[in-house]
Coordinates of C-alpha atoms and ligand atoms in Angstrom, one line a residue:
M575 CA -27.7 3.7 -10.7
A576 CA -24.6 5.3 -11.1
T577 CA -22.7 5.8 -14.1
K578 CA -19.2 6.4 -15.0
T579 CA -17.9 9.8 -15.7
P580 CA -16.6 10.3 -19.3
S581 CA -12.9 9.4 -18.7
T582 CA -12.6 5.7 -18.1
L583 CA -10.1 6.5 -15.3
R584 CA -12.7 8.2 -13.2
I585 CA -14.6 5.8 -11.5
G586 CA -17.2 6.2 -8.9
Y587 CA -20.3 8.6 -8.8
R588 CA -19.9 12.3 -8.3
Y589 CA -21.4 13.3 -4.9
R590 CA -24.3 15.5 -4.6
P591 CA -26.4 15.7 -1.5
G592 CA -29.5 14.7 -3.7
R593 CA -27.8 11.6 -5.0
L594 CA -27.6 10.1 -1.5
A595 CA -30.0 7.4 -0.5
E596 CA -32.4 8.1 2.4
K597 CA -30.6 5.8 4.6
Y598 CA -27.5 3.6 4.8
D599 CA -26.4 0.7 7.2
A600 CA -22.7 1.9 7.1
I601 CA -20.5 4.8 5.8
V602 CA -17.0 4.1 4.8
I603 CA -14.6 7.0 4.6
G604 CA -12.2 6.6 1.6
S605 CA -12.4 4.1 -1.4
G606 CA -9.1 2.3 -1.3
M607 CA -8.5 -1.5 -1.2
S608 CA -9.4 -1.6 2.5
G609 CA -12.7 0.6 2.2
L610 CA -14.0 -1.1 -1.0
T611 CA -13.3 -4.5 0.6
S612 CA -15.2 -3.8 3.7
A613 CA -18.0 -2.3 1.8
A614 CA -18.3 -5.2 -0.7
L615 CA -18.3 -7.8 2.0
L616 CA -20.9 -5.9 4.0
S617 CA -22.9 -5.5 0.8
D618 CA -22.9 -9.2 0.3
L619 CA -24.2 -9.6 3.8
G620 CA -27.1 -7.3 2.9
W621 CA -25.9 -3.9 4.2
K622 CA -26.4 -0.9 2.1
V623 CA -23.2 1.0 2.4
C624 CA -22.1 4.4 1.2
V625 CA -18.5 5.0 0.4
L626 CA -17.3 8.4 0.5
E627 CA -14.0 9.3 -1.5
Q628 CA -12.5 12.8 -1.4
H629 CA -10.6 12.3 -4.6
Y630 CA -12.1 12.8 -8.1
T631 CA -11.8 8.9 -8.8
A632 CA -12.3 5.8 -6.6
G633 CA -9.6 3.4 -5.6
G634 CA -7.3 5.2 -3.3
F635 CA -3.7 4.0 -3.9
T636 CA -5.0 1.6 -6.5
H637 CA -6.2 4.5 -8.8
S638 CA -4.7 5.2 -12.1
Y639 CA -4.6 8.5 -14.0
E640 CA -4.3 9.6 -17.6
R641 CA -2.2 12.7 -19.0
N642 CA -1.1 13.4 -22.5
G643 CA -2.2 10.1 -24.0
Y644 CA -0.3 8.0 -21.2
E645 CA -1.8 6.1 -18.1
W646 CA 0.3 5.4 -14.9
D647 CA -0.8 3.8 -11.6
V648 CA 0.1 5.5 -8.4
G649 CA 0.3 2.8 -5.7
V650 CA 0.4 -0.6 -7.4
H651 CA 3.5 -2.0 -9.1
Y652 CA 3.2 -5.7 -8.6
I653 CA 0.9 -8.1 -6.4
G654 CA 2.0 -11.5 -5.1
E655 CA 0.1 -14.7 -4.5
V656 CA -2.5 -14.3 -7.3
G657 CA -0.9 -17.0 -9.7
A658 CA -2.6 -19.9 -8.2
K659 CA -5.9 -20.3 -6.2
T660 CA -4.5 -18.9 -2.9
G661 CA -6.5 -17.3 -0.2
T662 CA -5.3 -14.0 -1.6
R663 CA -6.4 -14.9 -5.1
K664 CA -9.9 -16.2 -4.0
M665 CA -10.5 -13.0 -2.3
F666 CA -9.5 -11.1 -5.3
D667 CA -11.8 -13.1 -7.2
Y668 CA -14.7 -13.1 -4.9
L669 CA -14.6 -9.2 -4.6
S670 CA -14.4 -8.8 -8.3
G671 CA -16.8 -11.5 -9.3
G672 CA -14.1 -13.0 -11.4
N673 CA -13.6 -9.9 -13.4
L674 CA -10.0 -9.0 -12.3
H675 CA -7.4 -10.8 -14.2
W676 CA -3.5 -11.1 -13.6
A677 CA -0.6 -11.0 -15.8
P678 CA 2.6 -12.6 -14.5
M679 CA 5.7 -10.6 -14.7
D680 CA 9.1 -12.1 -15.9
D681 CA 10.4 -15.1 -13.7
E682 CA 13.1 -12.4 -12.5
Y683 CA 10.6 -10.1 -11.0
D684 CA 12.9 -8.1 -8.9
R685 CA 16.4 -6.9 -9.7
F686 CA 18.7 -5.4 -7.2
Y687 CA 21.6 -3.2 -8.3
I688 CA 23.7 -2.9 -5.1
G689 CA 26.7 -0.7 -5.8
D690 CA 28.3 -2.2 -8.8
K691 CA 26.9 -5.7 -8.1
V692 CA 23.7 -7.1 -9.6
F693 CA 21.4 -9.7 -7.8
N694 CA 18.0 -10.8 -8.3
A695 CA 14.8 -12.7 -7.0
V696 CA 13.1 -15.1 -9.0
A697 CA 9.8 -16.7 -8.8
G698 CA 9.0 -20.2 -7.2
K699 CA 9.9 -21.3 -3.7
D700 CA 12.6 -23.6 -5.0
E701 CA 13.8 -21.5 -7.7
Y702 CA 14.1 -18.5 -5.3
R703 CA 16.3 -20.7 -2.9
D704 CA 18.4 -22.3 -5.8
N705 CA 19.0 -18.8 -7.4
L706 CA 20.1 -17.3 -3.9
I707 CA 22.5 -20.1 -3.4
R708 CA 23.9 -19.7 -7.0
Q709 CA 24.5 -16.2 -6.0
F710 CA 25.8 -16.9 -2.6
P711 CA 27.3 -20.5 -2.8
R712 CA 28.9 -20.4 0.6
E713 CA 25.6 -19.4 2.4
E714 CA 23.5 -22.6 1.8
I715 CA 23.0 -23.1 5.5
A716 CA 22.0 -19.7 6.3
I717 CA 19.6 -19.5 3.2
D718 CA 17.9 -22.8 4.3
R719 CA 17.6 -21.5 7.8
Y720 CA 16.3 -18.2 6.5
L721 CA 13.6 -20.0 4.6
R722 CA 12.6 -21.9 7.6
L723 CA 12.0 -18.6 9.6
L724 CA 9.9 -17.5 6.7
A725 CA 7.6 -20.5 6.9
K726 CA 7.3 -20.1 10.6
A727 CA 6.3 -16.5 10.2
G728 CA 3.6 -17.3 7.9
S729 CA 1.5 -19.0 10.5
A730 CA 2.3 -16.2 12.9
L731 CA 1.2 -13.5 10.6
R732 CA -2.3 -15.3 10.3
A733 CA -2.6 -15.3 14.0
Y734 CA -1.4 -11.7 14.2
G735 CA -4.2 -10.7 12.0
M736 CA -6.8 -12.8 14.1
K737 CA -5.9 -11.1 17.1
R738 CA -6.7 -7.9 15.7
S739 CA -10.4 -8.9 15.0
F740 CA -11.4 -11.1 17.9
G741 CA -13.7 -10.0 20.5
F742 CA -12.9 -10.8 24.3
W743 CA -14.4 -14.3 24.5
H744 CA -13.0 -15.3 21.2
Y745 CA -9.6 -14.2 22.1
L746 CA -9.6 -16.0 25.3
L747 CA -10.9 -19.1 23.5
M748 CA -8.2 -19.0 21.1
W749 CA -5.3 -17.6 23.5
P750 CA -3.5 -21.0 23.5
Y751 CA -3.3 -21.1 19.7
L752 CA -2.2 -17.6 19.4
L753 CA 0.4 -17.8 21.9
W754 CA 1.8 -21.1 20.2
K755 CA 2.0 -19.2 17.1
S756 CA 3.4 -15.8 18.4
S757 CA 7.0 -15.5 18.3
R758 CA 9.2 -12.9 19.7
F759 CA 11.5 -13.0 16.7
L760 CA 8.9 -11.5 14.8
F761 CA 9.1 -8.1 16.5
R762 CA 12.7 -7.9 16.4
N763 CA 14.5 -5.7 13.9
T764 CA 15.0 -7.5 10.4
Y765 CA 18.8 -6.8 10.5
D766 CA 19.4 -8.5 13.8
V767 CA 17.4 -11.4 12.8
L768 CA 19.4 -11.9 9.6
S769 CA 22.7 -11.2 11.1
E770 CA 22.4 -14.2 13.4
L771 CA 22.0 -16.3 10.3
T772 CA 24.9 -14.9 8.4
S773 CA 27.7 -12.3 8.3
D774 CA 27.5 -11.9 4.6
Q775 CA 26.4 -8.2 4.1
D776 CA 25.9 -8.7 0.4
L777 CA 23.3 -11.4 1.3
I778 CA 21.6 -9.6 3.9
A779 CA 21.2 -6.7 1.3
V780 CA 19.8 -9.0 -1.0
L781 CA 17.3 -10.6 1.4
C782 CA 16.1 -7.0 2.2
G783 CA 16.3 -5.9 -1.3
Q784 CA 12.4 -5.3 -1.2
W785 CA 12.6 -3.0 1.9
G786 CA 11.0 -0.2 -0.2
D787 CA 7.9 -2.0 -0.2
M788 CA 7.2 -1.1 3.3
G789 CA 9.4 1.9 3.6
L790 CA 11.9 1.0 6.5
P791 CA 15.4 -0.2 6.0
P792 CA 16.5 -3.3 7.9
R793 CA 17.7 -2.1 11.2
Q794 CA 14.3 -0.2 11.7
S795 CA 11.7 -2.8 10.2
T796 CA 10.2 -5.5 12.1
F797 CA 11.0 -9.1 10.9
L798 CA 7.3 -9.6 10.6
V799 CA 6.6 -7.2 8.1
H800 CA 9.9 -8.1 6.2
S801 CA 8.9 -11.8 6.2
M802 CA 5.3 -10.9 5.0
I803 CA 6.6 -9.1 1.9
V804 CA 9.1 -11.8 1.1
R805 CA 6.6 -14.6 1.3
H806 CA 4.1 -12.5 -0.7
Y807 CA 6.3 -12.4 -3.8
L808 CA 7.9 -15.7 -3.4
H809 CA 6.0 -17.1 -6.3
G810 CA 6.4 -14.2 -8.3
G811 CA 4.8 -10.7 -9.0
Y812 CA 1.6 -10.1 -11.2
Y813 CA 0.0 -7.2 -12.6
P814 CA -3.9 -6.3 -12.8
I815 CA -4.6 -6.7 -16.6
G816 CA -6.0 -3.4 -17.7
G817 CA -4.2 -1.3 -15.1
S818 CA -4.7 -1.0 -11.4
W819 CA -7.8 1.0 -11.7
R820 CA -9.4 -2.1 -12.8
I821 CA -9.3 -3.2 -9.0
A822 CA -11.8 -0.7 -7.8
D823 CA -13.9 -0.8 -11.1
S824 CA -14.5 -4.5 -10.8
I825 CA -15.3 -4.4 -6.9
I826 CA -17.8 -1.5 -7.2
P827 CA -20.8 -3.1 -8.9
K828 CA -20.8 -5.4 -5.8
I829 CA -21.4 -2.6 -3.6
Q830 CA -24.0 -1.1 -6.1
A831 CA -25.9 -4.4 -6.4
A832 CA -26.9 -4.1 -2.7
G833 CA -28.1 -0.5 -3.2
G834 CA -25.0 1.1 -1.9
E835 CA -22.8 3.6 -3.9
V836 CA -19.1 4.7 -4.1
F837 CA -19.2 8.7 -4.3
T838 CA -16.2 10.7 -5.5
Y839 CA -15.5 14.5 -4.7
A840 CA -16.9 13.5 -1.5
A841 CA -14.7 14.8 1.4
V842 CA -15.9 14.0 5.0
E843 CA -15.0 16.9 7.3
N844 CA -15.9 15.3 10.6
I845 CA -17.2 12.2 12.0
V846 CA -20.4 13.3 14.2
V847 CA -20.3 11.8 17.7
E848 CA -23.1 12.8 20.1
E849 CA -23.8 11.3 23.5
G850 CA -20.6 9.2 23.2
K851 CA -21.9 7.4 19.9
V852 CA -21.3 7.9 16.3
R853 CA -24.1 9.5 14.5
G854 CA -22.8 9.8 11.0
V855 CA -20.6 12.2 9.1
L856 CA -20.5 16.0 8.4
M857 CA -19.4 16.6 4.7
K858 CA -17.0 19.4 3.6
D859 CA -20.2 21.0 2.0
G860 CA -21.9 21.0 5.3
H861 CA -24.3 18.4 4.7
R862 CA -24.9 15.8 7.5
I863 CA -25.2 12.0 6.5
E864 CA -27.0 10.1 9.5
C865 CA -25.5 6.8 9.9
P866 CA -24.7 4.7 13.2
C867 CA -21.9 2.8 11.7
V868 CA -18.9 4.7 10.3
I869 CA -15.6 2.8 9.0
S870 CA -12.8 5.1 8.5
S871 CA -10.1 3.8 5.9
A872 CA -8.5 7.4 5.9
G873 CA -5.6 6.5 8.1
V874 CA -5.5 6.7 11.8
G875 CA -3.7 10.1 11.9
N876 CA -6.5 11.7 9.9
T877 CA -9.3 9.9 11.8
F878 CA -8.2 10.9 15.3
Q879 CA -6.4 14.2 14.5
K880 CA -8.5 15.6 11.8
L881 CA -12.1 13.8 11.5
L882 CA -12.9 13.1 15.2
P883 CA -13.5 16.3 17.2
A884 CA -10.4 16.9 19.3
D885 CA -11.9 16.5 22.6
I886 CA -13.6 13.1 21.7
A887 CA -10.3 11.8 20.5
E888 CA -8.6 12.8 23.6
H889 CA -11.0 11.6 25.9
A890 CA -10.9 8.3 24.3
G891 CA -7.0 8.2 24.7
Y892 CA -6.2 8.3 20.8
K893 CA -4.2 11.5 21.3
R894 CA -2.1 9.7 23.7
K895 CA -1.8 6.5 21.7
L896 CA -0.7 8.4 18.7
Q897 CA 2.3 9.2 20.3
N898 CA 3.6 5.6 19.7
V899 CA 3.4 5.7 16.1
E900 CA 4.9 7.8 13.4
P901 CA 4.1 8.6 9.7
S902 CA 6.1 6.4 7.3
I903 CA 8.5 8.1 4.8
A904 CA 7.1 10.1 1.8
H905 CA 8.1 9.5 -1.7
L906 CA 8.8 11.2 -5.1
G907 CA 7.3 9.7 -8.1
V908 CA 8.3 10.0 -11.8
Y909 CA 5.8 9.4 -14.5
I910 CA 7.3 8.7 -18.0
G911 CA 5.8 8.4 -21.4
L912 CA 7.5 7.2 -24.4
K913 CA 6.3 7.2 -28.1
S914 CA 7.1 3.6 -28.9
T915 CA 6.0 0.2 -27.4
A916 CA 7.6 -1.8 -24.4
E917 CA 8.6 -4.4 -26.8
K918 CA 10.3 -2.2 -29.3
L919 CA 11.9 -0.5 -26.4
G920 CA 12.9 -3.8 -24.8
L921 CA 11.4 -2.8 -21.4
P922 CA 11.4 -5.9 -19.0
K923 CA 8.6 -7.0 -16.8
T924 CA 11.1 -6.8 -13.8
N925 CA 11.4 -4.2 -11.4
F926 CA 14.6 -2.4 -10.9
W927 CA 15.9 -1.7 -7.2
I928 CA 18.8 0.7 -7.3
Y929 CA 21.0 1.0 -4.3
P930 CA 24.4 2.9 -3.7
D931 CA 25.8 0.2 -1.4
N932 CA 24.8 -2.7 0.7
D933 CA 24.2 -0.7 3.8
Y934 CA 20.8 0.5 3.3
D935 CA 20.2 2.1 6.8
A936 CA 23.4 4.2 6.5
A937 CA 22.3 5.3 3.1
V938 CA 19.0 6.4 4.2
E939 CA 20.5 8.4 7.0
R940 CA 22.9 10.1 4.9
F941 CA 20.3 11.1 2.5
V942 CA 17.4 12.4 5.0
N943 CA 20.3 14.7 6.4
N944 CA 21.4 15.9 3.2
E945 CA 19.3 16.1 -0.1
N946 CA 22.3 15.9 -2.1
E947 CA 23.5 12.6 -1.2
P948 CA 22.8 9.7 -3.4
F949 CA 19.2 8.5 -3.2
P950 CA 19.0 5.5 -0.9
V951 CA 17.1 3.5 -3.1
V952 CA 15.6 4.2 -6.7
Y953 CA 12.8 1.9 -7.8
I954 CA 11.9 1.4 -11.5
S955 CA 8.8 -0.2 -12.6
F956 CA 7.6 -0.7 -16.3
P957 CA 3.8 -0.9 -16.3
S958 CA 3.1 -0.8 -20.0
A959 CA 5.5 -3.9 -20.2
K960 CA 3.4 -5.8 -17.5
D961 CA 0.0 -5.1 -18.9
P962 CA -0.9 -7.1 -21.9
N963 CA -3.8 -4.9 -22.5
Y964 CA -1.8 -1.6 -22.4
L965 CA -1.6 -1.1 -26.1
E966 CA -5.3 -1.5 -26.7
R967 CA -5.8 1.7 -24.6
H968 CA -2.7 3.5 -25.6
P969 CA -1.5 2.3 -28.9
G970 CA 2.2 2.9 -29.8
T971 CA 3.2 4.1 -26.2
A972 CA 5.0 2.9 -23.3
T973 CA 5.3 4.0 -19.6
I974 CA 7.9 3.8 -17.0
E975 CA 7.5 4.9 -13.2
I976 CA 10.2 5.8 -10.8
V977 CA 9.8 5.8 -7.0
A978 CA 12.2 7.0 -4.4
P979 CA 11.9 8.0 -0.8
A980 CA 12.1 12.0 0.1
P981 CA 11.2 13.4 3.6
Y982 CA 8.0 15.4 3.8
Q983 CA 9.8 18.3 5.6
W984 CA 11.8 19.0 2.4
F985 CA 8.4 20.3 1.1
E986 CA 6.7 21.6 4.2
K987 CA 7.1 25.0 3.3
W988 CA 5.0 24.8 0.1
R989 CA 2.1 22.7 1.6
D990 CA -0.4 25.6 1.9
K991 CA -0.1 26.3 -1.7
T992 CA -2.5 25.0 -4.3
W993 CA -1.5 21.9 -6.6
G994 CA -0.1 23.0 -9.8
K995 CA 0.6 26.6 -8.6
R996 CA 3.3 26.2 -5.8
G997 CA 5.7 28.5 -7.4
D998 CA 8.9 28.6 -9.3
D999 CA 11.1 27.5 -6.6
Y1000 CA 9.1 24.5 -5.9
D1001 CA 9.1 23.6 -9.7
A1002 CA 12.8 24.1 -9.8
F1003 CA 13.6 21.7 -6.7
K1004 CA 11.0 19.2 -8.2
A1005 CA 12.7 19.4 -11.7
E1006 CA 16.3 18.9 -10.2
L1007 CA 15.1 15.8 -8.1
G1008 CA 13.5 14.5 -11.2
E1009 CA 16.6 14.7 -13.5
R1010 CA 18.5 13.0 -10.9
L1011 CA 16.0 10.3 -10.8
M1012 CA 15.8 10.1 -14.8
N1013 CA 19.8 9.7 -14.7
H1014 CA 19.2 6.5 -12.8
L1015 CA 16.9 5.1 -15.6
Y1016 CA 19.3 6.3 -18.3
D1017 CA 22.1 4.7 -16.3
K1018 CA 20.4 1.4 -16.5
L1019 CA 19.0 1.7 -19.9
P1020 CA 21.0 3.9 -21.8
G1021 CA 19.1 3.3 -25.1
L1022 CA 16.1 5.4 -23.7
R1023 CA 18.1 8.5 -23.9
G1024 CA 16.4 10.6 -26.4
K1025 CA 13.2 8.4 -26.6
V1026 CA 11.4 10.0 -23.7
D1027 CA 8.4 12.1 -24.8
Y1028 CA 7.0 13.2 -21.6
Y1029 CA 7.9 13.0 -17.6
E1030 CA 6.4 14.5 -14.6
V1031 CA 7.4 14.4 -10.9
S1032 CA 5.2 14.1 -7.9
T1033 CA 6.2 14.9 -4.5
P1034 CA 4.8 14.2 -0.9
L1035 CA 2.8 17.2 -1.5
S1036 CA 1.0 15.5 -4.4
T1037 CA 0.2 12.5 -2.0
N1038 CA -1.1 14.8 0.5
W1039 CA -3.1 16.6 -2.1
F1040 CA -4.8 13.5 -3.7
S1041 CA -4.8 10.9 -1.1
G1042 CA -5.2 13.1 2.1
Y1043 CA -2.0 11.6 4.0
Q1044 CA -1.0 14.7 6.2
H1045 CA 2.9 14.1 5.8
G1046 CA 2.7 12.6 2.1
E1047 CA 3.4 9.3 4.0
L1048 CA 4.1 6.4 1.4
Y1049 CA 2.6 3.6 3.6
G1050 CA 0.5 5.1 6.3
L1051 CA 2.1 4.5 9.7
S1052 CA 5.8 3.6 9.9
H1053 CA 6.1 -0.4 10.4
T1054 CA 8.4 0.0 13.3
P1055 CA 8.5 -2.8 15.9
T1056 CA 6.6 -0.4 18.3
R1057 CA 4.0 0.3 15.9
M1058 CA 3.4 -3.5 15.0
Q1059 CA 2.8 -4.1 18.7
Q1060 CA 0.2 -1.4 19.3
K1061 CA -3.0 -3.4 20.3
W1062 CA -5.3 -0.5 19.6
L1063 CA -4.6 -0.5 16.0
R1064 CA -7.4 -2.7 15.2
P1065 CA -11.1 -2.4 13.9
K1066 CA -12.9 -2.0 17.1
T1067 CA -12.5 1.6 18.4
T1068 CA -13.7 2.6 21.9
I1069 CA -16.2 5.0 20.5
P1070 CA -19.3 3.0 19.7
G1071 CA -20.1 3.1 16.0
L1072 CA -16.6 3.9 14.8
W1073 CA -14.3 1.2 13.1
L1074 CA -11.0 1.4 11.5
T1075 CA -10.0 -0.3 8.4
G1076 CA -6.8 0.1 6.0
Q1077 CA -3.2 -0.3 5.9
D1078 CA -2.8 1.2 9.5
I1079 CA -4.5 -1.5 11.3
L1080 CA -2.6 -4.4 9.5
T1081 CA 0.1 -3.6 7.0
C1082 CA 0.6 -1.7 3.9
G1083 CA 0.3 -3.4 0.6
V1084 CA -2.8 -4.1 -1.4
T1085 CA -3.4 -7.4 0.0
G1086 CA -2.6 -6.0 3.5
A1087 CA -5.3 -3.3 2.9
M1088 CA -7.8 -6.1 1.7
M1089 CA -7.1 -8.3 4.7
A1090 CA -7.8 -5.3 7.0
G1091 CA -11.2 -4.7 5.0
M1092 CA -12.0 -8.4 5.8
L1093 CA -11.1 -8.2 9.4
T1094 CA -12.8 -4.9 9.8
T1095 CA -15.9 -6.5 8.5
T1096 CA -15.5 -9.7 10.5
S1097 CA -15.3 -7.5 13.6
I1098 CA -18.5 -5.4 12.8
V1099 CA -20.7 -8.4 12.0
G1100 CA -19.1 -11.1 14.2
M1101 CA -17.6 -14.5 13.5
R1102 CA -21.1 -16.4 13.4
K1103 CA -22.4 -14.1 10.4
M1104 CA -19.0 -14.0 8.6
A1105 CA -18.2 -17.5 8.7
P1106 CA -20.6 -18.7 5.8
L1107 CA -19.3 -15.8 3.7
L1108 CA -15.7 -16.7 4.5
K1109 CA -16.8 -20.3 3.4
R1110 CA -17.9 -19.2 0.2
I1111 CA -15.0 -17.2 -0.5
Y1112 CA -12.6 -19.7 0.4
S1113 CA -14.1 -23.0 -0.8
Ligands
LIG1342 C1 4.1 4.6 -4.6 C2 3.3 3.5 -4.1 C3 3.7 2.3 -4.7 C4 3.0 1.0 -4.1 N1 3.3 -0.1 -4.8 C5 2.6 -1.2 -4.3 C6 2.7 -2.4 -4.8 O1 3.5 -2.4 -5.8 N2 2.2 -3.4 -4.4 C7 1.3 -3.5 -3.3 O2 0.8 -4.3 -2.9 N3 1.1 -2.3 -2.7 C8 1.8 -1.1 -3.3 N4 1.6 0.1 -2.6 C9 0.7 0.2 -1.1 C10 -0.5 0.1 -1.5 O3 -1.0 0.9 -2.6 C11 -1.2 0.6 -0.2 O4 -0.8 0.0 1.0 C12 -2.8 0.3 -0.2 O5 -3.4 0.4 -1.4 C13 -3.6 1.0 1.0 O6 -5.0 0.9 1.0 P1 -5.8 1.6 2.1 O7 -7.3 1.2 1.7 O8 -5.4 1.2 3.3 O9 -5.5 3.2 1.8 P2 -5.7 4.3 0.5 O10 -5.6 3.4 -0.7 O11 -4.7 5.3 0.8 O12 -7.2 4.7 0.7 C14 -7.7 5.6 1.6 C15 -8.6 6.7 0.9 O13 -9.2 7.6 1.9 C16 -9.3 8.6 1.1 N5 -9.7 9.8 2.2 C17 -8.9 10.1 3.1 N6 -9.5 11.3 3.7 C18 -10.7 11.3 3.4 C19 -11.7 12.2 3.9 N7 -11.6 13.1 4.8 N8 -13.0 12.0 3.2 C20 -13.2 11.0 2.1 N9 -12.1 10.2 1.7 C21 -10.9 10.5 2.4 C22 -8.4 9.0 0.3 O14 -8.4 9.8 -0.7 C23 -8.1 7.4 -0.1 O15 -8.7 7.2 -1.4 C24 2.3 1.2 -2.8 C25 2.1 2.4 -2.4 C26 2.5 3.7 -2.9 C27 2.4 5.0 -2.5

């Protein structure tokens, strides 16, 4: 039975060939939310699952790390739909055996600084509406029409997910329902849909104030994903008590209980395909693990360009299909530690979104073409303020995180250098970008000047190094209208025994990845076997 490594933030069991069981029913590549969800659900159906994670800790983007007495999350700032017994909450409760708890953020969960104006989003459907109308009193009709569109998008989103997991006969049977629920407006770009409701550019900017949650500004994103995100947070934002690493920590026992394991430092080099079928994986250390069922949550780019032999990926048509999708933008992260508590420093449980003006698309374009232009969005989050247990782990301290987009190309020249040793020019560039981001923090909270004890900056190369995304992408594939209509982005591949899961087959977000894990499990075992389990989860 596995034990944790000495630090509580290193979860999972260190891989050694000798620690593997003789036989597994499935191998999952990657231990992010989607990989763990697939593994846990299969485990509950009696499968023995081996999860292989290349990083030193399990969790993918839900992992946290410690340095200098502080703890930061890398890819979780807030999660919606967990404040009541929603489907999302029931799935989290089930996977974690009821051991994952949630703390609500302030009612004002998102604050938008747009140029010199300040707007916000508040928790609760009616409260959200009334608050918008207070901010835009002349736009009541547009706001109500917008909320009706969001409601329509809700059931269409479910149909979208179902389509991804159905086999041919199921699809045929459900086709009238799916057709009824599919709407073309979902695949239009967000700006076009919204500009038919209103010409108020500030209102459009506020409605799209969370565009950073999927990485595409309104003229490039699909209304489908926009509406999914707004709906997700409509009843407020929540934070996993104890930190985001608790997500993986609470799910792993389910996998172990069925005889499976989550291995860290376990980089998969290749997916082994022989005679047209998956036979297992080849590890980076040369060890081969036999298994007829391999689920990849490592992203479709990695799966088809790196893990599968090139001739097989090409023969199966994936090389051509990949030309229709592109990586999402990459990001910078600033991880800040302060030697005082969130309460004493007055840090809010509200995310800040800082924009130079209300034309998000133009700001992105200016910035990607010229690094000296203002950041098109700066996102600031206050994790220690959100976590009621933080001080038990790190007494007398507080943390802040900043996220901002940054093209991978700016960093590409250092890609072959080792983490921590990329040279003075890289360090100087990073420091300059970090300083600019820190100034945004001081601009909004001037009282913090002189109180920061430590901060460090991550770049797209850090994302590449720790999470394996080839272009340091923030959210896997870019959520463009074209990507969202790619029918091949589904769990079942054309290579027998190879399955996909993760943010690339549905949408980004911890919940998106969790639902992808559920769809993948359903696709593998079939609806007949899955239905009783789903009934247990959702009853
Ligand atoms: C800065 C940032 C902030 C975010 N904030 C939020 C938020 O507030 N709320 C929210 O809901 N979502 C947020 N997200 C998005 C969310 O974290 C992700 O969409 C989601 O966690 C992705 O899960 P996944 O399972 O698809 O992939 P991942 O979590 O990326 O898991 C894939 C795993 O595969 C592993 N892997 C890759 N290649 C190999 C290999 N060859 N061998 C073994 N293992 C391999 C990787 O190391 C990784 O652990 C954020 C993301 C980022 C980057």
